[in-house]
Amino acid sequence: MNFCSQCGEKVRFAIPEGDDRPRYLCESCGAIHYQNPRIVAGTLPVRGDRVLLCKRAISPRKGYWTLPAGYMENAETTREASARETREEAKAEVELGSLYTLIDLPHINQVYMIFLAELKSDYAAGEESLEVALFAEEEIPWQELAFPTIERTLAHFFEDRKQGHFPLHMSTITPEDRERYFGSA
Amino acid sequence: MNFCSQCGEKVRFAIPEGDDRPRYLCESCGAIHYQNPRIVAGTLPVRGDRVLLCKRAISPRKGYWTLPAGYMENAETTREASARETREEAKAEVELGSLYTLIDLPHINQVYMIFLAELKSDYAAGEESLEVALFAEEEIPWQELAFPTIERTLAHFFEDRKQGHFPLHMSTITPEDRERYFGSA
């Protein structure tokens, strides 16, 4: 951020009076520009013993497999965001179940929220996907998953499925987790 | 938003190519300025049969009672944000329990996340509070609560306490809920 989005003057990065962390400040109009984490909402769509994955058509991680998920928009709920992303990326309608994973990624200012879902329609690659397909557990391309959040959510699912009990899993992904996942490349 | 925070030129509000909703666009540098919901993280601090509430020293709803909660910051987890807000508003240390309410407020682009917590220290009014106090169920100032999210979280808590079981409650607050709550004033 270089300029004030309210008045167009240059901003500086400093701790406002009475605050304890630096913000982008406009000394011309007095605006303080706060920046906050974003929610990534998505689903784990299930049909029978298979789960739906999307091969990414866009960066980052183009060509890798993911669950349908993306940034929550203003004016929608977390459940609406999850269903919309599934519609956009997999052209699929789902019946949403419970919130299944809630994963903090503080180093990239994201909070993932993935809902269990039952696939209720046909599916096809949306604009951000190269391919959409159903995978049984033994077919999951573990080495070609796009993000550690996806790997973790799928691992919980196949483990929980043995007991038929799917509680909410909350956890944090650290930079070290991310590095282990992506390798040193 | 009037000006591009990257280059300082005027922005316009229009649907970008390939998108389906209007964004603030800079035709000078090409930046698209996305806006997303914010997370409000907080706690329901419990000591024995009483819960801790803070009387707000700031707008909105100055003078009304709330649970300690506020905007999650970049570079922290949802649990860290909840504990930090409790420390700031009630000068209290807590042992965090499970996520208890997750409430969407799409009309004001917020998602509330309140964690159960055990009060582990003394408490006192932080800078944003006029007063901090413990309340038994029959002492809760139901007519003087700051927000419908707080009323709903407390109502769930006292109901669940009868069974000693505190599952996650997910729900949505609509503009109509808000109007009923605040009245027509």
CSV table of N, CA, C and O in Angstrom, one decimal, chain A residues 1-9 11 18-21 23 34-39 71-80 84 88 98-99 102 104-107 109-111 113 115 127 168 170 172, chain B residues 1-9 11 18-21 23 34-39 71-80 84 88 98-99 102 104-107 109-111 113 115 127 168 170 172:
chain,number,residue,atom,x,y,z
A,1,MET,N,0.9,-1.2,0.0
A,1,MET,CA,0.0,0.0,0.0
A,1,MET,C,0.9,1.2,0.0
A,1,MET,O,1.7,1.4,0.9
A,2,ASN,N,0.7,2.1,-1.0
A,2,ASN,CA,1.5,3.3,-1.1
A,2,ASN,C,0.7,4.6,-0.9
A,2,ASN,O,1.2,5.6,-0.4
A,3,PHE,N,-0.6,4.5,-1.3
A,3,PHE,CA,-1.4,5.7,-1.3
A,3,PHE,C,-2.7,5.5,-0.6
A,3,PHE,O,-3.2,4.4,-0.5
A,4,CYS,N,-3.2,6.6,0.0
A,4,CYS,CA,-4.5,6.5,0.7
A,4,CYS,C,-5.6,6.2,-0.2
A,4,CYS,O,-5.8,7.0,-1.2
A,5,SER,N,-6.4,5.2,0.0
A,5,SER,CA,-7.5,4.9,-0.9
A,5,SER,C,-8.7,5.8,-0.7
A,5,SER,O,-9.6,5.9,-1.6
A,6,GLN,N,-8.7,6.6,0.3
A,6,GLN,CA,-9.7,7.6,0.5
A,6,GLN,C,-9.4,8.9,-0.2
A,6,GLN,O,-10.2,9.5,-0.9
A,7,CYS,N,-8.2,9.4,0.0
A,7,CYS,CA,-7.9,10.8,-0.5
A,7,CYS,C,-6.7,10.8,-1.5
A,7,CYS,O,-6.5,11.9,-2.1
A,8,GLY,N,-6.0,9.7,-1.7
A,8,GLY,CA,-5.0,9.7,-2.8
A,8,GLY,C,-3.7,10.1,-2.4
A,8,GLY,O,-2.7,10.1,-3.2
A,9,GLU,N,-3.5,10.6,-1.1
A,9,GLU,CA,-2.2,11.1,-0.7
A,9,GLU,C,-1.3,9.9,-0.3
A,9,GLU,O,-1.8,8.8,-0.1
A,11,VAL,N,0.7,7.3,2.0
A,11,VAL,CA,0.6,6.8,3.3
A,11,VAL,C,1.9,6.5,3.9
A,11,VAL,O,2.9,6.4,3.2
A,18,GLY,N,-2.2,5.0,20.5
A,18,GLY,CA,-3.1,4.1,21.2
A,18,GLY,C,-3.2,2.7,20.7
A,18,GLY,O,-3.9,1.9,21.2
A,19,ASP,N,-2.4,2.5,19.6
A,19,ASP,CA,-2.4,1.1,19.0
A,19,ASP,C,-1.1,0.5,19.4
A,19,ASP,O,-0.3,1.1,20.1
A,20,ASP,N,-0.9,-0.8,19.0
A,20,ASP,CA,0.3,-1.5,19.4
A,20,ASP,C,1.0,-2.2,18.2
A,20,ASP,O,1.9,-2.9,18.3
A,21,ARG,N,0.5,-1.9,17.0
A,21,ARG,CA,1.2,-2.4,15.8
A,21,ARG,C,1.0,-1.5,14.6
A,21,ARG,O,0.1,-0.7,14.6
A,23,ARG,N,0.3,0.4,11.1
A,23,ARG,CA,-0.8,0.3,10.1
A,23,ARG,C,-0.4,1.3,9.0
A,23,ARG,O,0.5,2.2,9.2
A,34,TYR,N,-6.7,-0.6,8.0
A,34,TYR,CA,-6.4,-1.9,8.6
A,34,TYR,C,-6.4,-3.0,7.6
A,34,TYR,O,-7.1,-2.9,6.6
A,35,GLN,N,-5.6,-4.0,7.9
A,35,GLN,CA,-5.6,-5.2,7.0
A,35,GLN,C,-5.8,-6.4,7.9
A,35,GLN,O,-5.2,-6.5,8.9
A,36,ASN,N,-6.6,-7.3,7.4
A,36,ASN,CA,-7.1,-8.4,8.2
A,36,ASN,C,-7.0,-9.7,7.4
A,36,ASN,O,-7.0,-9.7,6.2
A,37,PRO,N,-7.0,-10.9,8.1
A,37,PRO,CA,-6.9,-12.2,7.5
A,37,PRO,C,-8.2,-12.4,6.6
A,37,PRO,O,-9.3,-11.9,6.9
A,38,ARG,N,-8.0,-13.3,5.6
A,38,ARG,CA,-9.1,-13.6,4.7
A,38,ARG,C,-9.5,-15.1,5.0
A,38,ARG,O,-8.7,-15.9,5.3
A,39,ILE,N,-10.8,-15.3,4.8
A,39,ILE,CA,-11.4,-16.7,4.9
A,39,ILE,C,-11.3,-17.4,3.6
A,39,ILE,O,-11.8,-16.8,2.6
A,71,TYR,N,-11.7,-17.6,-1.8
A,71,TYR,CA,-11.9,-16.5,-0.9
A,71,TYR,C,-13.4,-16.2,-0.7
A,71,TYR,O,-14.1,-16.0,-1.7
A,72,MET,N,-13.8,-16.2,0.5
A,72,MET,CA,-15.2,-15.8,0.9
A,72,MET,C,-15.3,-14.3,0.5
A,72,MET,O,-14.4,-13.5,0.6
A,73,GLU,N,-16.5,-14.0,-0.1
A,73,GLU,CA,-16.8,-12.6,-0.6
A,73,GLU,C,-17.7,-11.9,0.5
A,73,GLU,O,-18.4,-12.5,1.3
A,74,ASN,N,-17.6,-10.6,0.4
A,74,ASN,CA,-18.6,-9.8,1.2
A,74,ASN,C,-20.0,-10.2,0.9
A,74,ASN,O,-20.3,-10.6,-0.2
A,75,ALA,N,-20.9,-10.0,1.8
A,75,ALA,CA,-22.3,-10.1,1.7
A,75,ALA,C,-22.8,-11.6,1.5
A,75,ALA,O,-23.9,-11.9,1.1
A,76,GLU,N,-21.9,-12.5,1.9
A,76,GLU,CA,-22.3,-13.9,1.9
A,76,GLU,C,-21.9,-14.6,3.2
A,76,GLU,O,-21.1,-14.1,3.9
A,77,THR,N,-22.5,-15.8,3.5
A,77,THR,CA,-22.2,-16.5,4.7
A,77,THR,C,-21.1,-17.5,4.3
A,77,THR,O,-20.8,-17.8,3.1
A,78,THR,N,-20.5,-18.1,5.3
A,78,THR,CA,-19.4,-19.1,5.1
A,78,THR,C,-20.0,-20.3,4.3
A,78,THR,O,-19.3,-20.8,3.4
A,79,ARG,N,-21.2,-20.7,4.6
A,79,ARG,CA,-21.8,-21.8,3.9
A,79,ARG,C,-22.1,-21.4,2.5
A,79,ARG,O,-21.9,-22.2,1.6
A,80,GLU,N,-22.6,-20.2,2.3
A,80,GLU,CA,-22.9,-19.8,0.9
A,80,GLU,C,-21.6,-19.7,0.1
A,80,GLU,O,-21.5,-20.1,-1.1
A,84,ARG,N,-20.8,-21.8,-3.3
A,84,ARG,CA,-20.5,-21.0,-4.5
A,84,ARG,C,-19.2,-21.4,-5.1
A,84,ARG,O,-19.0,-21.7,-6.3
A,88,GLU,N,-18.5,-22.9,-8.8
A,88,GLU,CA,-17.6,-22.3,-9.7
A,88,GLU,C,-16.5,-23.2,-10.2
A,88,GLU,O,-16.1,-23.2,-11.4
A,98,SER,N,-21.6,-30.5,8.0
A,98,SER,CA,-21.1,-29.7,9.1
A,98,SER,C,-19.7,-29.2,8.7
A,98,SER,O,-19.0,-29.6,7.8
A,99,LEU,N,-19.3,-28.1,9.4
A,99,LEU,CA,-17.9,-27.6,9.3
A,99,LEU,C,-17.0,-28.7,9.7
A,99,LEU,O,-17.1,-29.3,10.8
A,102,LEU,N,-11.0,-26.3,10.2
A,102,LEU,CA,-10.8,-24.9,10.4
A,102,LEU,C,-9.4,-24.7,10.6
A,102,LEU,O,-8.9,-25.1,11.7
A,104,ASP,N,-5.9,-22.4,10.6
A,104,ASP,CA,-5.2,-21.1,10.6
A,104,ASP,C,-3.9,-21.2,9.8
A,104,ASP,O,-3.1,-22.1,10.0
A,105,LEU,N,-3.7,-20.2,9.0
A,105,LEU,CA,-2.4,-20.1,8.3
A,105,LEU,C,-1.9,-18.6,8.5
A,105,LEU,O,-2.0,-17.8,7.6
A,106,PRO,N,-1.4,-18.4,9.7
A,106,PRO,CA,-1.1,-17.0,10.1
A,106,PRO,C,0.0,-16.4,9.3
A,106,PRO,O,0.0,-15.2,9.1
A,107,HIS,N,0.9,-17.2,8.7
A,107,HIS,CA,2.0,-16.6,7.9
A,107,HIS,C,1.6,-16.1,6.6
A,107,HIS,O,2.3,-15.3,5.9
A,109,ASN,N,-1.9,-15.1,6.4
A,109,ASN,CA,-3.1,-14.3,6.7
A,109,ASN,C,-4.4,-15.0,6.1
A,109,ASN,O,-5.2,-14.3,5.6
A,110,GLN,N,-4.5,-16.3,6.3
A,110,GLN,CA,-5.7,-17.0,5.8
A,110,GLN,C,-6.2,-17.9,6.9
A,110,GLN,O,-5.5,-18.3,7.8
A,111,VAL,N,-7.6,-18.1,6.9
A,111,VAL,CA,-8.3,-19.1,7.7
A,111,VAL,C,-9.1,-19.9,6.8
A,111,VAL,O,-10.0,-19.4,6.1
A,113,MET,N,-11.8,-22.8,5.9
A,113,MET,CA,-13.0,-23.4,6.5
A,113,MET,C,-13.6,-24.4,5.4
A,113,MET,O,-14.1,-23.9,4.4
A,115,PHE,N,-16.2,-27.5,4.6
A,115,PHE,CA,-17.4,-28.2,5.0
A,115,PHE,C,-17.5,-29.5,4.4
A,115,PHE,O,-17.2,-29.7,3.2
A,127,GLU,N,-14.0,-22.7,-14.7
A,127,GLU,CA,-12.9,-21.9,-15.4
A,127,GLU,C,-11.6,-22.0,-14.7
A,127,GLU,O,-10.6,-21.8,-15.4
A,168,LEU,N,-15.4,-31.6,14.1
A,168,LEU,CA,-14.6,-30.5,13.6
A,168,LEU,C,-13.1,-30.6,14.0
A,168,LEU,O,-12.8,-30.9,15.2
A,170,MET,N,-9.7,-28.5,14.3
A,170,MET,CA,-9.1,-27.1,14.2
A,170,MET,C,-7.6,-27.3,14.3
A,170,MET,O,-7.1,-28.0,15.2
A,172,THR,N,-3.4,-25.5,13.0
A,172,THR,CA,-2.6,-24.4,12.4
A,172,THR,C,-1.5,-25.0,11.5
A,172,THR,O,-1.0,-26.0,11.8
B,1,MET,N,-13.8,3.6,-1.2
B,1,MET,CA,-12.5,3.6,-1.9
B,1,MET,C,-12.6,4.5,-3.1
B,1,MET,O,-13.4,4.3,-4.0
B,2,ASN,N,-11.7,5.5,-3.2
B,2,ASN,CA,-11.7,6.5,-4.2
B,2,ASN,C,-10.4,6.4,-5.1
B,2,ASN,O,-10.5,6.6,-6.3
B,3,PHE,N,-9.3,6.0,-4.5
B,3,PHE,CA,-8.0,6.1,-5.2
B,3,PHE,C,-7.3,4.7,-5.0
B,3,PHE,O,-7.5,4.0,-4.1
B,4,CYS,N,-6.5,4.4,-6.0
B,4,CYS,CA,-5.8,3.1,-6.0
B,4,CYS,C,-4.7,3.2,-5.0
B,4,CYS,O,-3.8,4.1,-5.0
B,5,SER,N,-4.6,2.2,-4.1
B,5,SER,CA,-3.6,2.2,-3.0
B,5,SER,C,-2.3,1.9,-3.5
B,5,SER,O,-1.3,2.1,-2.8
B,6,GLN,N,-2.2,1.3,-4.7
B,6,GLN,CA,-0.9,1.0,-5.3
B,6,GLN,C,-0.2,2.3,-6.0
B,6,GLN,O,0.9,2.6,-5.8
B,7,CYS,N,-1.0,2.9,-6.9
B,7,CYS,CA,-0.4,4.0,-7.7
B,7,CYS,C,-1.0,5.3,-7.5
B,7,CYS,O,-0.5,6.3,-8.0
B,8,GLY,N,-2.1,5.5,-6.7
B,8,GLY,CA,-2.7,6.8,-6.4
B,8,GLY,C,-3.7,7.4,-7.4
B,8,GLY,O,-4.2,8.4,-7.1
B,9,GLU,N,-3.9,6.6,-8.5
B,9,GLU,CA,-4.9,7.2,-9.5
B,9,GLU,C,-6.3,6.9,-9.0
B,9,GLU,O,-6.5,6.0,-8.1
B,11,VAL,N,-9.9,5.2,-8.9
B,11,VAL,CA,-10.4,3.9,-9.2
B,11,VAL,C,-11.8,4.0,-9.7
B,11,VAL,O,-12.5,5.0,-9.5
B,18,GLY,N,-14.1,-11.5,-16.8
B,18,GLY,CA,-14.0,-12.9,-16.2
B,18,GLY,C,-14.5,-13.0,-14.8
B,18,GLY,O,-14.5,-14.1,-14.2
B,19,ASP,N,-14.9,-11.9,-14.2
B,19,ASP,CA,-15.4,-11.9,-12.8
B,19,ASP,C,-17.0,-11.8,-12.9
B,19,ASP,O,-17.5,-11.6,-14.0
B,20,ASP,N,-17.6,-11.9,-11.8
B,20,ASP,CA,-19.1,-11.8,-11.8
B,20,ASP,C,-19.6,-10.7,-10.8
B,20,ASP,O,-20.8,-10.7,-10.6
B,21,ARG,N,-18.7,-10.0,-10.2
B,21,ARG,CA,-19.2,-8.9,-9.3
B,21,ARG,C,-18.3,-7.7,-9.4
B,21,ARG,O,-17.1,-7.9,-9.7
B,23,ARG,N,-15.8,-4.7,-8.5
B,23,ARG,CA,-14.6,-4.5,-7.7
B,23,ARG,C,-14.1,-3.1,-7.9
B,23,ARG,O,-14.4,-2.5,-9.0
B,34,TYR,N,-9.7,-6.2,-4.0
B,34,TYR,CA,-10.8,-7.1,-3.5
B,34,TYR,C,-11.1,-6.7,-2.0
B,34,TYR,O,-10.2,-6.2,-1.3
B,35,GLN,N,-12.3,-6.9,-1.6
B,35,GLN,CA,-12.7,-6.6,-0.3
B,35,GLN,C,-13.4,-7.9,0.3
B,35,GLN,O,-14.2,-8.4,-0.4
B,36,ASN,N,-13.0,-8.3,1.5
B,36,ASN,CA,-13.5,-9.6,2.0
B,36,ASN,C,-14.0,-9.4,3.4
B,36,ASN,O,-13.6,-8.5,4.1
B,37,PRO,N,-14.8,-10.4,3.9
B,37,PRO,CA,-15.3,-10.3,5.3
B,37,PRO,C,-14.2,-10.4,6.3
B,37,PRO,O,-13.1,-10.9,6.0
B,38,ARG,N,-14.4,-9.8,7.5
B,38,ARG,CA,-13.5,-9.9,8.6
B,38,ARG,C,-14.0,-10.8,9.7
B,38,ARG,O,-15.2,-10.9,9.9
B,39,ILE,N,-13.0,-11.4,10.3
B,39,ILE,CA,-13.3,-12.3,11.5
B,39,ILE,C,-13.3,-11.5,12.8
B,39,ILE,O,-12.3,-10.7,13.0
B,71,TYR,N,-11.6,-7.5,16.0
B,71,TYR,CA,-11.1,-8.0,14.7
B,71,TYR,C,-9.8,-8.8,14.9
B,71,TYR,O,-8.8,-8.3,15.5
B,72,MET,N,-9.8,-9.9,14.2
B,72,MET,CA,-8.6,-10.7,14.1
B,72,MET,C,-7.6,-10.0,13.3
B,72,MET,O,-7.9,-9.3,12.3
B,73,GLU,N,-6.3,-10.0,13.7
B,73,GLU,CA,-5.2,-9.3,13.0
B,73,GLU,C,-4.5,-10.3,12.1
B,73,GLU,O,-4.5,-11.5,12.3
B,74,ASN,N,-3.8,-9.7,11.1
B,74,ASN,CA,-2.9,-10.5,10.3
B,74,ASN,C,-1.8,-11.1,11.2
B,74,ASN,O,-1.5,-10.6,12.3
B,75,ALA,N,-1.3,-12.3,10.8
B,75,ALA,CA,-0.1,-13.0,11.4
B,75,ALA,C,-0.5,-13.6,12.7
B,75,ALA,O,0.4,-13.9,13.5
B,76,GLU,N,-1.8,-13.8,13.0
B,76,GLU,CA,-2.1,-14.5,14.2
B,76,GLU,C,-3.2,-15.6,13.9
B,76,GLU,O,-3.8,-15.5,12.8
B,77,THR,N,-3.4,-16.5,14.8
B,77,THR,CA,-4.4,-17.6,14.6
B,77,THR,C,-5.7,-17.1,15.3
B,77,THR,O,-5.7,-16.1,16.1
B,78,THR,N,-6.8,-17.8,14.9
B,78,THR,CA,-8.1,-17.4,15.5
B,78,THR,C,-8.0,-17.6,17.1
B,78,THR,O,-8.6,-16.7,17.8
B,79,ARG,N,-7.3,-18.6,17.6
B,79,ARG,CA,-7.2,-18.8,19.0
B,79,ARG,C,-6.4,-17.7,19.6
B,79,ARG,O,-6.7,-17.1,20.7
B,80,GLU,N,-5.3,-17.3,19.0
B,80,GLU,CA,-4.4,-16.2,19.5
B,80,GLU,C,-5.2,-14.9,19.5
B,80,GLU,O,-5.1,-14.1,20.4
B,84,ARG,N,-5.9,-12.7,22.7
B,84,ARG,CA,-5.4,-11.3,22.7
B,84,ARG,C,-6.6,-10.3,23.0
B,84,ARG,O,-6.4,-9.4,23.8
B,88,GLU,N,-6.8,-7.7,26.1
B,88,GLU,CA,-6.9,-6.2,25.8
B,88,GLU,C,-8.1,-5.6,26.5
B,88,GLU,O,-8.1,-4.5,27.1
B,98,SER,N,-13.0,-25.1,23.4
B,98,SER,CA,-13.4,-25.3,22.0
B,98,SER,C,-14.1,-24.1,21.4
B,98,SER,O,-14.6,-23.2,22.1
B,99,LEU,N,-14.1,-24.1,20.1
B,99,LEU,CA,-14.9,-23.1,19.4
B,99,LEU,C,-16.3,-23.3,19.7
B,99,LEU,O,-16.8,-24.4,19.6
B,102,LEU,N,-20.0,-19.8,15.8
B,102,LEU,CA,-19.5,-19.3,14.6
B,102,LEU,C,-20.7,-18.6,13.9
B,102,LEU,O,-21.6,-19.4,13.4
B,104,ASP,N,-22.3,-16.0,11.1
B,104,ASP,CA,-22.2,-15.1,9.9
B,104,ASP,C,-23.0,-13.9,10.0
B,104,ASP,O,-24.2,-14.0,10.4
B,105,LEU,N,-22.5,-12.7,9.7
B,105,LEU,CA,-23.3,-11.5,9.6
B,105,LEU,C,-23.0,-10.9,8.2
B,105,LEU,O,-22.3,-9.9,8.0
B,106,PRO,N,-23.6,-11.5,7.2
B,106,PRO,CA,-23.3,-11.1,5.8
B,106,PRO,C,-23.6,-9.7,5.5
B,106,PRO,O,-22.9,-9.1,4.6
B,107,HIS,N,-24.6,-9.1,6.1
B,107,HIS,CA,-25.0,-7.7,5.8
B,107,HIS,C,-23.9,-6.7,6.3
B,107,HIS,O,-23.9,-5.5,5.9
B,109,ASN,N,-20.5,-7.9,6.7
B,109,ASN,CA,-19.3,-8.6,6.2
B,109,ASN,C,-18.4,-9.0,7.4
B,109,ASN,O,-17.2,-8.7,7.4
B,110,GLN,N,-19.0,-9.7,8.4
B,110,GLN,CA,-18.3,-10.2,9.5
B,110,GLN,C,-18.6,-11.6,9.8
B,110,GLN,O,-19.7,-12.1,9.4
B,111,VAL,N,-17.6,-12.3,10.3
B,111,VAL,CA,-17.9,-13.7,10.8
B,111,VAL,C,-17.4,-13.7,12.3
B,111,VAL,O,-16.2,-13.5,12.5
B,113,MET,N,-16.4,-15.5,15.7
B,113,MET,CA,-15.9,-16.8,16.3
B,113,MET,C,-15.6,-16.7,17.8
B,113,MET,O,-14.7,-16.0,18.1
B,115,PHE,N,-14.8,-18.5,21.4
B,115,PHE,CA,-14.3,-19.7,22.0
B,115,PHE,C,-14.8,-19.8,23.5
B,115,PHE,O,-14.7,-18.7,24.2
B,127,GLU,N,-8.5,-0.6,27.9
B,127,GLU,CA,-8.8,0.7,27.4
B,127,GLU,C,-10.2,0.9,26.7
B,127,GLU,O,-10.7,1.9,26.6
B,168,LEU,N,-20.4,-26.9,19.0
B,168,LEU,CA,-20.3,-25.7,18.2
B,168,LEU,C,-21.7,-25.4,17.6
B,168,LEU,O,-22.4,-26.2,17.1
B,170,MET,N,-23.4,-23.0,14.8
B,170,MET,CA,-23.2,-22.1,13.7
B,170,MET,C,-24.6,-21.5,13.3
B,170,MET,O,-25.6,-22.2,13.2
B,172,THR,N,-26.6,-17.7,11.4
B,172,THR,CA,-26.5,-16.4,10.7
B,172,THR,C,-27.4,-15.4,11.3
B,172,THR,O,-28.5,-15.7,11.8
